[in-house]
Amino acid sequence: MLNSHDTLVYRETALGQLAFTRDYLLRMLETIPESSWLTVPNGAPSNIAWQVGHLAVAQYGLMLFRQRGRAEVDLEIMPSWLRKRFGKGSNPLDVIDAAPSAQELLAALDRVHQQSIKEIEAFAPEHFLESVDMPYAVFPNKLGTLLFCPLHESIHIGQIGLIRRLLGLEPIR
């Protein structure tokens, strides 16, 4: 059984992993020309724009919505059109004709990230022990959804890396 100290250690671990993955993601995105964000390379089922929009929606879902439900601030940081266009089950090919700019997607990603960190750090340790349904990692509670967020981001960083290479860009690592 987890205690308050353990919960805080796991929370800090998840936030540290997320800081690492977000830094790596942003460094990778800096190397991709904005003109390529909507390109779906041969052999790839996705594009950079969809990946970034999806990561914003996923972080919102795992670190905000699943932690505390909807809040008034959500309309400012996660508009419904963004959730619909980039959420689970959306099609990367559907965003090509009406995608927001790279700057808009990066701004949404940053807004969600900043709000997520602010709120996660404010929750009492006991908060994270409340049960949830899938998706989660390790624990079937709010801590598990928090732990899943950097794992999910890492999966998509791998996809972004593959798309980069299929676009003809050199590896960055």
C-alpha positions as MATLAB code, in Angstrom:
seq = 'MLNSHDTLVYRETALGQLAFTRDYLLRMLETIPESSWLTVPNGAPSNIAWQVGHLAVAQYGLMLFRQRGRAEVDLEIMPSWLRKRFGKGSNPLDVIDAAPSAQELLAALDRVHQQSIKEIEAFAPEHFLESVDMPYAVFPNKLGTLLFCPLHESIHIGQIGLIRRLLGLEPIR';
ca = [
       0.000    0.000    0.000;
       1.312    3.420   -0.941;
       1.749    6.039    1.756;
       1.938    9.839    1.383;
       5.730    9.855    1.117;
       5.739    7.165   -1.592;
       3.055    9.018   -3.512;
       5.097   12.222   -3.486;
       8.207   10.347   -4.646;
       6.270    8.838   -7.563;
       4.713   12.218   -8.375;
       8.133   13.859   -8.504;
       9.460   10.964  -10.589;
       6.643   11.373  -13.111;
       7.149   15.140  -13.259;
      10.893   14.646  -13.748;
      10.316   12.167  -16.547;
       7.835   14.533  -18.159;
      10.325   17.418  -17.943;
      12.896   15.236  -19.720;
      10.511   14.039  -22.429;
       9.128   17.544  -23.021;
      12.608   19.009  -23.375;
      13.563   16.263  -25.813;
      10.322   16.710  -27.763;
      10.807   20.460  -28.123;
      14.435   20.066  -29.211;
      13.306   17.534  -31.822;
      10.489   19.757  -33.079;
      12.908   22.670  -33.525;
      14.676   20.616  -36.192;
      11.567   20.090  -38.327;
      10.655   22.854  -40.771;
       7.129   24.137  -40.260;
       6.508   23.494  -43.958;
       6.850   19.760  -43.213;
       4.450   19.578  -40.257;
       1.484   18.506  -42.402;
       3.420   16.163  -44.657;
       2.540   12.487  -44.339;
       5.638   10.682  -45.635;
       5.308    7.480  -47.650;
       4.933    4.594  -45.239;
       3.780    6.774  -42.334;
       0.184    7.028  -41.120;
       0.703   10.381  -39.408;
       2.274   13.823  -39.497;
       4.031   16.137  -37.054;
       1.041   18.473  -36.601;
      -1.233   15.647  -35.496;
       1.405   14.247  -33.131;
       1.858   17.602  -31.378;
      -1.877   18.302  -31.156;
      -2.452   14.798  -29.839;
       0.190   15.229  -27.129;
      -1.504   18.431  -25.944;
      -4.878   16.675  -25.759;
      -3.408   13.614  -24.039;
      -1.602   15.631  -21.379;
      -4.801   17.565  -20.730;
      -6.695   14.296  -20.344;
      -4.177   12.531  -18.114;
      -2.952   15.391  -15.950;
      -5.968   17.679  -15.739;
      -9.292   16.124  -16.721;
      -8.645   12.704  -15.159;
      -7.197   14.337  -12.049;
      -9.948   16.859  -11.295;
     -12.621   16.771  -13.991;
     -13.502   19.831  -16.085;
     -12.638   23.282  -14.810;
     -13.480   26.757  -16.064;
      -9.868   27.365  -17.134;
     -10.100   24.411  -19.534;
     -11.894   26.450  -22.192;
      -8.863   28.737  -22.365;
      -6.205   26.033  -22.441;
      -7.989   23.220  -24.310;
     -10.689   24.383  -26.737;
     -13.180   21.736  -27.821;
     -12.078   21.907  -31.473;
      -8.578   20.858  -30.379;
      -9.870   17.881  -28.369;
     -12.066   16.759  -31.268;
      -9.411   17.133  -33.944;
      -6.508   15.552  -32.045;
      -8.039   13.304  -29.379;
      -8.065    9.542  -29.100;
      -9.536    7.981  -32.233;
      -8.923   11.037  -34.411;
      -7.376   10.580  -37.834;
      -4.066   12.344  -38.603;
      -5.082   12.641  -42.248;
      -8.176   14.646  -41.281;
      -6.119   17.570  -39.960;
      -4.202   18.245  -43.157;
      -6.741   20.592  -44.742;
      -7.656   22.518  -41.592;
      -4.695   22.227  -39.243;
      -3.698   25.018  -36.918;
      -0.225   26.444  -37.428;
       2.822   24.986  -35.729;
       2.862   28.043  -33.431;
      -0.773   27.461  -32.410;
      -0.106   23.802  -31.660;
       3.044   24.569  -29.692;
       1.179   27.264  -27.744;
      -1.581   24.767  -26.857;
       1.022   22.205  -25.835;
       2.689   24.786  -23.592;
      -0.578   26.057  -22.049;
      -1.630   22.544  -21.094;
       1.828   21.702  -19.784;
       2.086   24.807  -17.588;
      -1.407   24.337  -16.138;
      -0.773   20.615  -15.581;
       2.416   21.160  -13.607;
       0.805   23.929  -11.541;
      -2.188   21.777  -10.586;
      -0.349   18.473  -10.090;
       2.087   20.117   -7.677;
      -0.838   21.524   -5.656;
      -2.684   18.233   -5.061;
      -2.348   16.573   -1.661;
      -0.660   13.153   -1.723;
      -3.947   11.394   -0.905;
      -5.503   12.775   -4.082;
      -3.354   10.471   -6.204;
      -4.677    7.354   -4.476;
      -8.199    7.778   -5.868;
      -9.120    4.970   -8.283;
      -9.457    5.441  -12.048;
     -10.164    3.320  -15.103;
      -7.610    2.702  -17.867;
      -5.434    4.193  -19.255;
      -2.896    4.243  -16.465;
       0.503    2.767  -15.725;
       1.647    0.832  -12.664;
      -1.250    1.767  -10.353;
      -5.039    1.845  -11.041;
      -5.350    5.312   -9.526;
      -4.720    8.979  -10.319;
      -1.035    8.448   -9.662;
      -1.078    5.791  -12.390;
      -2.538    8.241  -14.917;
       0.182   10.709  -13.977;
       2.853    8.029  -14.451;
       1.376    7.152  -17.845;
       1.733   10.700  -19.215;
       5.533   10.681  -19.809;
       5.318    7.118  -21.153;
       2.682    8.184  -23.643;
       4.732   11.218  -24.642;
       7.777    8.981  -25.186;
       5.793    6.716  -27.502;
       4.836    9.705  -29.633;
       8.369   11.111  -29.576;
       9.409    7.843  -31.199;
       6.755    8.317  -33.867;
       7.881   11.906  -34.430;
      11.452   10.673  -34.757;
      10.405    8.159  -37.387;
       8.395   10.770  -39.292;
      11.454   13.078  -39.174;
      13.614   10.388  -40.738;
      10.984    9.607  -43.382;
      10.994   13.335  -44.205;
      14.701   12.939  -44.992;
      16.042   14.710  -41.902;
      19.209   13.498  -40.216;
      19.017   11.890  -36.766;
      19.558   14.263  -33.862;
      20.939   11.633  -31.469;
];
